[in-house]
Amino acid sequence: MSDHRYERVAVPASLIETLREKFGDRVSTAQAVLDHHGKDEGWHNASPPDAVVFATSTEEVAETVRLCAAHDVPIIPFGTGSSLEGHVAALKGGICIDVSKMDQILEIHNEDLDCRVQAGVTREQLNEHLRDTGLFFPIDPGANASIGGMTATRASGTNAVRYGTMRDNVLSLTVVTPDGKIIKTAHRARKSSAGYDLTRLFVGSEGTLGVITEIGLKLYGIPEAISAAVCAFPSVEAAVNTTIMTIQAGIPVARIELLDALQIRAVNAYSKMTYEEKPTLFFEFHGTEAGVKEQAEFVQSVAEEFGGEGFQWATRAEDRSKLWAARHKAYYAALQLEPGKRGMSTDVCVPISRLAEAIMETREDCDASILTCTMVGHVGDGNFHTLILLDPDKPEEVAEAHHLHERMVMRSLRLGGTCTGEHGIGYGKLAFMEAEHGPDTIAVMRAIKNAIDPKGLMNPGKLVPGA
Ligand SMILES: Cc1cc2nc3c(=O)[nH]c(=O)nc-3n(C[C@H](O)[C@H](O)[C@H](O)COP(=O)(O)OP(=O)(O)OC[C@H]3O[C@@H](n4cnc5c(N)ncnc54)[C@H](O)[C@@H]3O)c2cc1C
């Protein structure tokens, strides 16, 4: 899955010259810049573009796209490069459009709880900006990703169990289509029945249908009371069953995150924490003082029923930040268990009633493997990840990692789940698309891709098999 090879398109020197004339030193062909833009944070092979354009406006993106389209040159949008499935690799070469300089927060509408931002704004930047307004934006992938990239991957994170994913929180988009036109998919209304829902089509399109340049987002009031807690369990099964019962009881937890015992060891070492080395749930509750107390007491009693012990509470903001910072660094912590190895981070999502089965069988596979694997999960959504540590130069380790990965995905599909709950397809998971959706559904996806991008220039080799 890491070895897709395509013939590179010859990018005319005249195209790069024209881009330089227009954008000056915001066009780069420096090898370090190309390498950085041809590789995400995952373990897949790099494939650098031929040049990178650092755009500063929708018009500049449109101009770049029109020039590339005129020369039939591929275009790869780039946010912060934190994706994990080879999403930004320029498999056929071409021009990467980096939107990180498009970092303006354009409008905040406190009274309507929404905002409009340029695609390069990062989630931390947005929340920093909102700090004094009493509002926040909840979607929090572990990395400080761009809002454009999060939209393009339909990202989520620890808060999704309460606030949904990018699918639920994007109101409207400005998009540069593959022929260089600028379209708006919707206005600011919370709901609309006016025609095809193009916003949802572009959310999760991974740069294969156009370049997203502006995003309208929902915002939320910062809850009156927030409380977080950590609880260790005698087994992964006990932790998962606590999660299932909490969700089935309709408790509106804001976060419910599983870390297995090995992952806790990694977090303790990396973030200087002292959690018991046992399967552990991290919780967060949002609401009124009374509501939070009620939710927390219910969950504590469920956890105790399953043998959970030592609920540690974090009600002060700085303690909560420390706790969630440790959780967000779990990926880097796990990589340090075997320094020098690469991490295959896999992500599946199943209906909550099948979560125990999915996690337990995956844990058994991991325990029987020659490779070290940690497990973490946004388990309230039925979403979990395995990080498989491997040496890419050892074929037997690569083969074993693929074997574990494939079994995990096929198990998820058997249980009514998906091959990816949030990381997306890139080219790392392309091979599972047909198994998940079937040939007729893939044919519809291909027809959409061909209708919007008939020359196949937008991020080729990603998301839709054979497009
Ligand atoms: C430590 C770690 C933890 C993570 N945790 C989570 C998690 O909890 N939940 C989760 O969902 N993900 C997670 N991720 C994955 C990653 O952060 C998300 O996929 C994120 O949304 C990618 O955003 P980005 O700005 O880095 O996009 P990039 O990696 O730059 O791009 C991702 C894809 O989107 C396309 N794209 C980027 N910008 C645009 C644009 N403006 N217009 C059109 N297409 C665009 C690219 O072409 C590419 O296909 C994690 C990654 C890491 C490294």
CSV table of C-alpha atoms and ligand atoms in Angstrom, one decimal, residues 40-41 76-84 87-88 99 119 140-143 145-146 148-150 152-158 206-207 210-213 328 331-332 378 385 422-423 459, ligand 1:
chain,number,residue,atom,x,y,z
A,40,ASP,CA,2.7,13.6,5.4
A,41,GLU,CA,3.1,12.4,9.0
A,76,ILE,CA,-2.1,19.0,-4.9
A,77,PRO,CA,-3.6,21.2,-2.1
A,78,PHE,CA,-1.6,21.3,1.1
A,79,GLY,CA,-2.6,22.5,4.6
A,80,THR,CA,-0.1,21.5,7.3
A,81,GLY,CA,0.8,18.0,6.0
A,82,SER,CA,-0.4,16.2,9.2
A,83,SER,CA,-2.5,13.6,7.4
A,84,LEU,CA,-1.5,10.0,7.7
A,87,HIS,CA,-2.7,12.2,1.2
A,88,VAL,CA,-0.3,14.9,0.0
A,99,VAL,CA,-2.5,27.5,1.7
A,119,ALA,CA,-8.3,27.6,4.7
A,140,ASP,CA,-9.5,18.7,17.5
A,141,PRO,CA,-7.4,16.2,15.5
A,142,GLY,CA,-4.3,15.4,17.5
A,143,ALA,CA,-2.2,17.7,15.2
A,145,ALA,CA,-4.1,21.0,11.4
A,146,SER,CA,-5.4,23.6,9.1
A,148,GLY,CA,-8.9,23.6,5.1
A,149,GLY,CA,-7.1,20.2,5.6
A,150,MET,CA,-9.6,19.2,8.3
A,152,ALA,CA,-10.8,18.1,3.1
A,153,THR,CA,-10.3,15.0,5.3
A,154,ARG,CA,-13.6,15.3,7.2
A,155,ALA,CA,-11.6,15.2,10.3
A,156,SER,CA,-12.8,14.7,13.9
A,157,GLY,CA,-11.0,14.1,17.2
A,158,THR,CA,-11.7,13.7,20.9
A,206,GLU,CA,-9.2,15.2,0.0
A,207,GLY,CA,-8.2,17.7,-2.6
A,210,GLY,CA,-11.0,21.4,-5.9
A,211,VAL,CA,-9.0,23.7,-3.6
A,212,ILE,CA,-11.0,24.9,-0.6
A,213,THR,CA,-10.1,28.5,0.2
A,328,HIS,CA,-2.9,14.6,22.0
A,331,TYR,CA,1.1,9.3,18.7
A,332,TYR,CA,4.6,10.8,19.3
A,378,HIS,CA,-12.2,8.0,20.4
A,385,HIS,CA,-6.6,3.4,16.2
A,422,GLU,CA,-11.4,10.1,10.5
A,423,HIS,CA,-8.0,9.8,8.9
A,459,ASN,CA,-4.6,15.2,-6.3
B,1,LIG,C1,-0.4,13.1,15.9
B,1,LIG,C2,-1.6,13.1,15.0
B,1,LIG,C3,-2.8,13.0,15.5
B,1,LIG,C4,-3.9,13.0,14.6
B,1,LIG,N1,-5.2,12.9,15.2
B,1,LIG,C5,-6.2,13.0,14.4
B,1,LIG,C6,-7.5,12.9,14.9
B,1,LIG,O1,-7.7,12.7,16.1
B,1,LIG,N2,-8.6,13.0,14.1
B,1,LIG,C7,-8.4,13.2,12.7
B,1,LIG,O2,-9.4,13.3,12.0
B,1,LIG,N3,-7.2,13.2,12.2
B,1,LIG,C8,-6.1,13.1,13.0
B,1,LIG,N4,-4.9,13.2,12.4
B,1,LIG,C9,-4.7,13.4,10.9
B,1,LIG,C10,-4.6,14.8,10.4
B,1,LIG,O3,-4.3,15.7,11.5
B,1,LIG,C11,-6.0,15.2,9.8
B,1,LIG,O4,-6.2,14.4,8.7
B,1,LIG,C12,-6.0,16.7,9.4
B,1,LIG,O5,-7.3,17.0,9.1
B,1,LIG,C13,-5.1,17.1,8.2
B,1,LIG,O6,-5.1,18.5,8.1
B,1,LIG,P1,-3.8,19.2,7.4
B,1,LIG,O7,-4.1,20.6,7.4
B,1,LIG,O8,-2.6,18.7,8.0
B,1,LIG,O9,-4.0,18.6,5.9
B,1,LIG,P2,-2.9,18.1,4.9
B,1,LIG,O10,-2.2,16.9,5.5
B,1,LIG,O11,-2.1,19.2,4.4
B,1,LIG,O12,-3.8,17.6,3.7
B,1,LIG,C14,-4.7,16.5,3.9
B,1,LIG,C15,-5.5,16.3,2.6
B,1,LIG,O13,-6.4,17.4,2.4
B,1,LIG,C16,-6.1,18.0,1.2
B,1,LIG,N5,-6.2,19.5,1.5
B,1,LIG,C17,-5.5,20.2,2.4
B,1,LIG,N6,-5.9,21.5,2.4
B,1,LIG,C18,-6.8,21.6,1.4
B,1,LIG,C19,-7.6,22.6,0.9
B,1,LIG,N7,-7.4,23.9,1.3
B,1,LIG,N8,-8.4,22.4,-0.1
B,1,LIG,C20,-8.6,21.1,-0.6
B,1,LIG,N9,-7.9,20.1,-0.1
B,1,LIG,C21,-7.0,20.3,0.9
B,1,LIG,C22,-4.7,17.6,0.8
B,1,LIG,O14,-4.6,17.6,-0.6
B,1,LIG,C23,-4.7,16.2,1.4
B,1,LIG,O15,-5.4,15.3,0.5
B,1,LIG,C24,-3.7,13.2,13.2
B,1,LIG,C25,-2.4,13.3,12.7
B,1,LIG,C26,-1.4,13.3,13.6
B,1,LIG,C27,0.0,13.5,13.0
